[in-house]
Amino acid sequence: MSEKIVTQQLLLPDLRFVKQERVKNFRYIYCEKVSDFEVCPKCATKCSTIYDHVNVTIKDAPIRSKIIILKIRKRRFCCKNCKSIFREPVGGIYKRFRTSERFRRHLMWCASKFMNLKEVQKHGDCSAWLVYKAYYQQIERELRRCKSSWPKTIGIDEHSFLRNDKTKRVDFVTVFIDYNNKRMKDVVLGKSHGDLLDSSIQKIEGKENVKNVIVDLSPTFRTFAQEYFPQARIIADRFHVTKLMHPLIHELRRKVIEDNKIDIKRRNPINRLLLRYRKTLYCHQRNAIDTFLELSPELKELYWYQQRIYRFYRIKGYNKARKVFIRLTDEMAKTKNKQILSYRNTFRSWHDEILNYFSTKLTNGRTEGYNRKAKLIQRCAYGFRSFKNYRLKLLYSCQ
Ligand SMILES: [Zn+2]
């Protein structure tokens, strides 16, 4: 096969190869379009009267890391019907664009594979503006293609996004995770009830499909889920319930160590041991905990409630769990410790949601995993300024 035929096959389908030049890293391909007639964009009549010619320069996707520049000799036609003059269109190149669609797709490929967008800029020999524009445009197009309705199970969670200069506060974003298809459904700026209601999730259809909503112990998300998905069952995440008492345990432990002047120069494992499930510990570890707990009756009481919660989550069956939970909250009412009473109030207000875990065994683990991924994307990009771009990138990487 001659070089001419090879080059012709690499060109856009509408174009015919004329000649080529090589200058350093560039390869200039001269070409033109061949067609018997063109259609007038104004009045849609056939037109074959050539008015004049213009030369346009278009950047195409590189071949073997050589930059390809298409020099196209375009015809201008004069319409007989409406007397307007127009340029012939070329498939694969949008009107008024100086780069081909293929080149933009190539930039997107680089942007998703390379470390950062600066490298893409260097590789494609183009401006930062073009890289950003092409990248986010392509992502948007891709996401529009794979639109779907709400799934059966979703998870809701929030994570920090950026420090707002005006309000001096950290802005949060809320993510909706699709558990059935294992992907991110949507990202919304803000975490308040109003922000969630008045956002892009309104465009997603089929909210009556949602049967399970998994949330952490956030009252805002619960009220939102109750309002927006009235048929759904709300499930409180297991991990968030079990870690509820952890801060107070740590506080009391520090107090005991300070009051009794315990030497903590060596690494003291008691902070880890106090939070572990007792049945998985060795005998000497249990003894160590018991000796430590003798120093503070307050901590001792809290420790045993914590252990009961761990045991509670190992129960199988909804009815059995319900009985144990009611017994636990009833016994908590007898205590004089105000903080334990406040925990009791939390448990009672989340009664149905906590028990719903036992009929589905669903947790917020997947949502937290996607949060981890979101943080990684933020770090790799050294932070985002535009929420729109962040949303596109996040949705695209969590497909
Ligand atoms: Zn016309």
PDB file of N, CA and C in Angstrom, residues 271-331:
ATOM      1  N   ASN A 271      -6.637   2.531  75.063  1.00  0.00           N
ATOM      2  CA  ASN A 271      -7.605   3.269  74.226  1.00  0.00           C
ATOM      3  C   ASN A 271      -8.169   2.398  73.117  1.00  0.00           C
ATOM      4  N   ARG A 272      -7.323   1.509  72.567  1.00  0.00           N
ATOM      5  CA  ARG A 272      -7.814   0.597  71.523  1.00  0.00           C
ATOM      6  C   ARG A 272      -8.680  -0.515  72.136  1.00  0.00           C
ATOM      7  N   LEU A 273      -8.200  -1.042  73.263  1.00  0.00           N
ATOM      8  CA  LEU A 273      -8.896  -2.180  73.878  1.00  0.00           C
ATOM      9  C   LEU A 273     -10.312  -1.833  74.315  1.00  0.00           C
ATOM     10  N   LEU A 274     -10.490  -0.582  74.814  1.00  0.00           N
ATOM     11  CA  LEU A 274     -11.807  -0.183  75.316  1.00  0.00           C
ATOM     12  C   LEU A 274     -12.873  -0.219  74.226  1.00  0.00           C
ATOM     13  N   LEU A 275     -12.433  -0.003  72.967  1.00  0.00           N
ATOM     14  CA  LEU A 275     -13.408   0.070  71.875  1.00  0.00           C
ATOM     15  C   LEU A 275     -13.643  -1.273  71.194  1.00  0.00           C
ATOM     16  N   ARG A 276     -12.855  -2.291  71.571  1.00  0.00           N
ATOM     17  CA  ARG A 276     -12.992  -3.592  70.902  1.00  0.00           C
ATOM     18  C   ARG A 276     -14.161  -4.390  71.472  1.00  0.00           C
ATOM     19  N   TYR A 277     -14.656  -5.321  70.666  1.00  0.00           N
ATOM     20  CA  TYR A 277     -15.722  -6.219  71.137  1.00  0.00           C
ATOM     21  C   TYR A 277     -15.089  -7.223  72.089  1.00  0.00           C
ATOM     22  N   ARG A 278     -15.670  -7.347  73.284  1.00  0.00           N
ATOM     23  CA  ARG A 278     -15.038  -8.086  74.377  1.00  0.00           C
ATOM     24  C   ARG A 278     -14.789  -9.563  74.050  1.00  0.00           C
ATOM     25  N   LYS A 279     -15.695 -10.151  73.288  1.00  0.00           N
ATOM     26  CA  LYS A 279     -15.578 -11.589  73.010  1.00  0.00           C
ATOM     27  C   LYS A 279     -14.359 -11.919  72.152  1.00  0.00           C
ATOM     28  N   THR A 280     -13.838 -10.940  71.426  1.00  0.00           N
ATOM     29  CA  THR A 280     -12.700 -11.221  70.555  1.00  0.00           C
ATOM     30  C   THR A 280     -11.361 -10.989  71.268  1.00  0.00           C
ATOM     31  N   LEU A 281     -11.420 -10.604  72.548  1.00  0.00           N
ATOM     32  CA  LEU A 281     -10.172 -10.280  73.266  1.00  0.00           C
ATOM     33  C   LEU A 281      -9.603 -11.509  73.982  1.00  0.00           C
ATOM     34  N   TYR A 282      -8.285 -11.436  74.278  1.00  0.00           N
ATOM     35  CA  TYR A 282      -7.646 -12.476  75.092  1.00  0.00           C
ATOM     36  C   TYR A 282      -7.971 -12.236  76.555  1.00  0.00           C
ATOM     37  N   CYS A 283      -7.750 -13.265  77.354  1.00  0.00           N
ATOM     38  CA  CYS A 283      -8.082 -13.189  78.773  1.00  0.00           C
ATOM     39  C   CYS A 283      -7.321 -12.068  79.484  1.00  0.00           C
ATOM     40  N   HIS A 284      -6.015 -11.959  79.186  1.00  0.00           N
ATOM     41  CA  HIS A 284      -5.216 -10.937  79.897  1.00  0.00           C
ATOM     42  C   HIS A 284      -5.640  -9.531  79.493  1.00  0.00           C
ATOM     43  N   GLN A 285      -6.140  -9.394  78.248  1.00  0.00           N
ATOM     44  CA  GLN A 285      -6.610  -8.080  77.805  1.00  0.00           C
ATOM     45  C   GLN A 285      -7.890  -7.706  78.555  1.00  0.00           C
ATOM     46  N   ARG A 286      -8.768  -8.694  78.727  1.00  0.00           N
ATOM     47  CA  ARG A 286     -10.017  -8.438  79.469  1.00  0.00           C
ATOM     48  C   ARG A 286      -9.704  -8.041  80.904  1.00  0.00           C
ATOM     49  N   ASN A 287      -8.732  -8.749  81.501  1.00  0.00           N
ATOM     50  CA  ASN A 287      -8.354  -8.425  82.888  1.00  0.00           C
ATOM     51  C   ASN A 287      -7.823  -7.003  82.999  1.00  0.00           C
ATOM     52  N   ALA A 288      -7.038  -6.617  82.000  1.00  0.00           N
ATOM     53  CA  ALA A 288      -6.466  -5.258  82.002  1.00  0.00           C
ATOM     54  C   ALA A 288      -7.582  -4.226  81.938  1.00  0.00           C
ATOM     55  N   ILE A 289      -8.575  -4.493  81.106  1.00  0.00           N
ATOM     56  CA  ILE A 289      -9.705  -3.559  80.983  1.00  0.00           C
ATOM     57  C   ILE A 289     -10.464  -3.471  82.306  1.00  0.00           C
ATOM     58  N   ASP A 290     -10.715  -4.637  82.909  1.00  0.00           N
ATOM     59  CA  ASP A 290     -11.464  -4.650  84.174  1.00  0.00           C
ATOM     60  C   ASP A 290     -10.742  -3.860  85.255  1.00  0.00           C
ATOM     61  N   THR A 291      -9.423  -4.034  85.339  1.00  0.00           N
ATOM     62  CA  THR A 291      -8.649  -3.289  86.347  1.00  0.00           C
ATOM     63  C   THR A 291      -8.752  -1.786  86.084  1.00  0.00           C
ATOM     64  N   PHE A 292      -8.689  -1.406  84.814  1.00  0.00           N
ATOM     65  CA  PHE A 292      -8.763   0.020  84.459  1.00  0.00           C
ATOM     66  C   PHE A 292     -10.141   0.586  84.786  1.00  0.00           C
ATOM     67  N   LEU A 293     -11.192  -0.213  84.519  1.00  0.00           N
ATOM     68  CA  LEU A 293     -12.559   0.275  84.719  1.00  0.00           C
ATOM     69  C   LEU A 293     -12.899   0.455  86.194  1.00  0.00           C
ATOM     70  N   GLU A 294     -12.166  -0.256  87.073  1.00  0.00           N
ATOM     71  CA  GLU A 294     -12.420  -0.105  88.507  1.00  0.00           C
ATOM     72  C   GLU A 294     -12.145   1.316  88.975  1.00  0.00           C
ATOM     73  N   LEU A 295     -11.332   2.046  88.229  1.00  0.00           N
ATOM     74  CA  LEU A 295     -10.944   3.407  88.624  1.00  0.00           C
ATOM     75  C   LEU A 295     -12.084   4.406  88.429  1.00  0.00           C
ATOM     76  N   SER A 296     -13.030   4.099  87.515  1.00  0.00           N
ATOM     77  CA  SER A 296     -14.107   5.054  87.265  1.00  0.00           C
ATOM     78  C   SER A 296     -15.420   4.317  87.023  1.00  0.00           C
ATOM     79  N   PRO A 297     -16.378   4.427  87.947  1.00  0.00           N
ATOM     80  CA  PRO A 297     -17.668   3.749  87.757  1.00  0.00           C
ATOM     81  C   PRO A 297     -18.440   4.286  86.547  1.00  0.00           C
ATOM     82  N   GLU A 298     -18.227   5.580  86.285  1.00  0.00           N
ATOM     83  CA  GLU A 298     -18.911   6.220  85.146  1.00  0.00           C
ATOM     84  C   GLU A 298     -18.496   5.554  83.831  1.00  0.00           C
ATOM     85  N   LEU A 299     -17.181   5.386  83.693  1.00  0.00           N
ATOM     86  CA  LEU A 299     -16.644   4.777  82.470  1.00  0.00           C
ATOM     87  C   LEU A 299     -17.088   3.316  82.371  1.00  0.00           C
ATOM     88  N   LYS A 300     -17.143   2.682  83.524  1.00  0.00           N
ATOM     89  CA  LYS A 300     -17.521   1.265  83.553  1.00  0.00           C
ATOM     90  C   LYS A 300     -18.938   1.075  83.009  1.00  0.00           C
ATOM     91  N   GLU A 301     -19.833   1.937  83.464  1.00  0.00           N
ATOM     92  CA  GLU A 301     -21.231   1.859  83.024  1.00  0.00           C
ATOM     93  C   GLU A 301     -21.318   2.051  81.494  1.00  0.00           C
ATOM     94  N   LEU A 302     -20.613   3.084  81.035  1.00  0.00           N
ATOM     95  CA  LEU A 302     -20.631   3.399  79.603  1.00  0.00           C
ATOM     96  C   LEU A 302     -20.055   2.248  78.774  1.00  0.00           C
ATOM     97  N   TYR A 303     -18.968   1.656  79.307  1.00  0.00           N
ATOM     98  CA  TYR A 303     -18.301   0.554  78.600  1.00  0.00           C
ATOM     99  C   TYR A 303     -19.255  -0.611  78.392  1.00  0.00           C
ATOM    100  N   TRP A 304     -20.029  -0.907  79.425  1.00  0.00           N
ATOM    101  CA  TRP A 304     -20.932  -2.055  79.298  1.00  0.00           C
ATOM    102  C   TRP A 304     -22.089  -1.772  78.357  1.00  0.00           C
ATOM    103  N   TYR A 305     -22.550  -0.529  78.314  1.00  0.00           N
ATOM    104  CA  TYR A 305     -23.589  -0.188  77.330  1.00  0.00           C
ATOM    105  C   TYR A 305     -23.041  -0.320  75.916  1.00  0.00           C
ATOM    106  N   GLN A 306     -21.801   0.135  75.768  1.00  0.00           N
ATOM    107  CA  GLN A 306     -21.147   0.043  74.446  1.00  0.00           C
ATOM    108  C   GLN A 306     -21.053  -1.418  73.996  1.00  0.00           C
ATOM    109  N   GLN A 307     -20.662  -2.297  74.940  1.00  0.00           N
ATOM    110  CA  GLN A 307     -20.552  -3.716  74.613  1.00  0.00           C
ATOM    111  C   GLN A 307     -21.909  -4.315  74.237  1.00  0.00           C
ATOM    112  N   ARG A 308     -22.955  -3.813  74.913  1.00  0.00           N
ATOM    113  CA  ARG A 308     -24.297  -4.327  74.603  1.00  0.00           C
ATOM    114  C   ARG A 308     -24.723  -3.919  73.192  1.00  0.00           C
ATOM    115  N   ILE A 309     -24.295  -2.736  72.780  1.00  0.00           N
ATOM    116  CA  ILE A 309     -24.631  -2.314  71.406  1.00  0.00           C
ATOM    117  C   ILE A 309     -23.906  -3.204  70.400  1.00  0.00           C
ATOM    118  N   TYR A 310     -22.632  -3.504  70.691  1.00  0.00           N
ATOM    119  CA  TYR A 310     -21.893  -4.409  69.794  1.00  0.00           C
ATOM    120  C   TYR A 310     -22.620  -5.753  69.684  1.00  0.00           C
ATOM    121  N   ARG A 311     -23.056  -6.266  70.841  1.00  0.00           N
ATOM    122  CA  ARG A 311     -23.738  -7.560  70.857  1.00  0.00           C
ATOM    123  C   ARG A 311     -25.072  -7.472  70.111  1.00  0.00           C
ATOM    124  N   PHE A 312     -25.735  -6.331  70.291  1.00  0.00           N
ATOM    125  CA  PHE A 312     -27.037  -6.108  69.651  1.00  0.00           C
ATOM    126  C   PHE A 312     -26.926  -6.262  68.126  1.00  0.00           C
ATOM    127  N   TYR A 313     -25.850  -5.739  67.554  1.00  0.00           N
ATOM    128  CA  TYR A 313     -25.700  -5.827  66.099  1.00  0.00           C
ATOM    129  C   TYR A 313     -25.306  -7.223  65.614  1.00  0.00           C
ATOM    130  N   ARG A 314     -25.044  -8.134  66.530  1.00  0.00           N
ATOM    131  CA  ARG A 314     -24.747  -9.503  66.108  1.00  0.00           C
ATOM    132  C   ARG A 314     -25.978 -10.415  66.152  1.00  0.00           C
ATOM    133  N   ILE A 315     -27.102  -9.811  66.516  1.00  0.00           N
ATOM    134  CA  ILE A 315     -28.351 -10.591  66.599  1.00  0.00           C
ATOM    135  C   ILE A 315     -28.870 -10.867  65.190  1.00  0.00           C
ATOM    136  N   LYS A 316     -29.464 -12.052  65.013  1.00  0.00           N
ATOM    137  CA  LYS A 316     -30.074 -12.370  63.725  1.00  0.00           C
ATOM    138  C   LYS A 316     -31.588 -12.340  63.870  1.00  0.00           C
ATOM    139  N   GLY A 317     -32.266 -11.673  62.975  1.00  0.00           N
ATOM    140  CA  GLY A 317     -33.730 -11.625  63.003  1.00  0.00           C
ATOM    141  C   GLY A 317     -34.260 -10.328  63.569  1.00  0.00           C
ATOM    142  N   TYR A 318     -35.275  -9.797  62.921  1.00  0.00           N
ATOM    143  CA  TYR A 318     -35.829  -8.487  63.287  1.00  0.00           C
ATOM    144  C   TYR A 318     -36.513  -8.522  64.656  1.00  0.00           C
ATOM    145  N   ASN A 319     -37.366  -9.520  64.864  1.00  0.00           N
ATOM    146  CA  ASN A 319     -38.160  -9.543  66.102  1.00  0.00           C
ATOM    147  C   ASN A 319     -37.283  -9.672  67.347  1.00  0.00           C
ATOM    148  N   LYS A 320     -36.273 -10.532  67.233  1.00  0.00           N
ATOM    149  CA  LYS A 320     -35.356 -10.734  68.362  1.00  0.00           C
ATOM    150  C   LYS A 320     -34.615  -9.422  68.653  1.00  0.00           C
ATOM    151  N   ALA A 321     -34.154  -8.766  67.594  1.00  0.00           N
ATOM    152  CA  ALA A 321     -33.420  -7.510  67.745  1.00  0.00           C
ATOM    153  C   ALA A 321     -34.311  -6.443  68.372  1.00  0.00           C
ATOM    154  N   ARG A 322     -35.573  -6.446  67.985  1.00  0.00           N
ATOM    155  CA  ARG A 322     -36.498  -5.441  68.507  1.00  0.00           C
ATOM    156  C   ARG A 322     -36.641  -5.591  70.023  1.00  0.00           C
ATOM    157  N   LYS A 323     -36.800  -6.825  70.466  1.00  0.00           N
ATOM    158  CA  LYS A 323     -36.948  -7.083  71.897  1.00  0.00           C
ATOM    159  C   LYS A 323     -35.712  -6.597  72.671  1.00  0.00           C
ATOM    160  N   VAL A 324     -34.536  -6.983  72.142  1.00  0.00           N
ATOM    161  CA  VAL A 324     -33.280  -6.612  72.816  1.00  0.00           C
ATOM    162  C   VAL A 324     -33.126  -5.096  72.852  1.00  0.00           C
ATOM    163  N   PHE A 325     -33.495  -4.455  71.769  1.00  0.00           N
ATOM    164  CA  PHE A 325     -33.326  -2.996  71.691  1.00  0.00           C
ATOM    165  C   PHE A 325     -34.223  -2.289  72.695  1.00  0.00           C
ATOM    166  N   ILE A 326     -35.458  -2.756  72.813  1.00  0.00           N
ATOM    167  CA  ILE A 326     -36.389  -2.136  73.773  1.00  0.00           C
ATOM    168  C   ILE A 326     -35.873  -2.345  75.199  1.00  0.00           C
ATOM    169  N   ARG A 327     -35.365  -3.546  75.464  1.00  0.00           N
ATOM    170  CA  ARG A 327     -34.821  -3.823  76.800  1.00  0.00           C
ATOM    171  C   ARG A 327     -33.624  -2.903  77.085  1.00  0.00           C
ATOM    172  N   LEU A 328     -32.791  -2.724  76.089  1.00  0.00           N
ATOM    173  CA  LEU A 328     -31.601  -1.871  76.252  1.00  0.00           C
ATOM    174  C   LEU A 328     -32.003  -0.428  76.566  1.00  0.00           C
ATOM    175  N   THR A 329     -32.923   0.131  75.800  1.00  0.00           N
ATOM    176  CA  THR A 329     -33.316   1.530  76.034  1.00  0.00           C
ATOM    177  C   THR A 329     -34.045   1.673  77.372  1.00  0.00           C
ATOM    178  N   ASP A 330     -34.803   0.645  77.761  1.00  0.00           N
ATOM    179  CA  ASP A 330     -35.488   0.704  79.054  1.00  0.00           C
ATOM    180  C   ASP A 330     -34.489   0.735  80.201  1.00  0.00           C
ATOM    181  N   GLU A 331     -33.443  -0.077  80.076  1.00  0.00           N
ATOM    182  CA  GLU A 331     -32.448  -0.108  81.144  1.00  0.00           C
ATOM    183  C   GLU A 331     -31.622   1.172  81.187  1.00  0.00           C
TER     184      GLU A 331
END
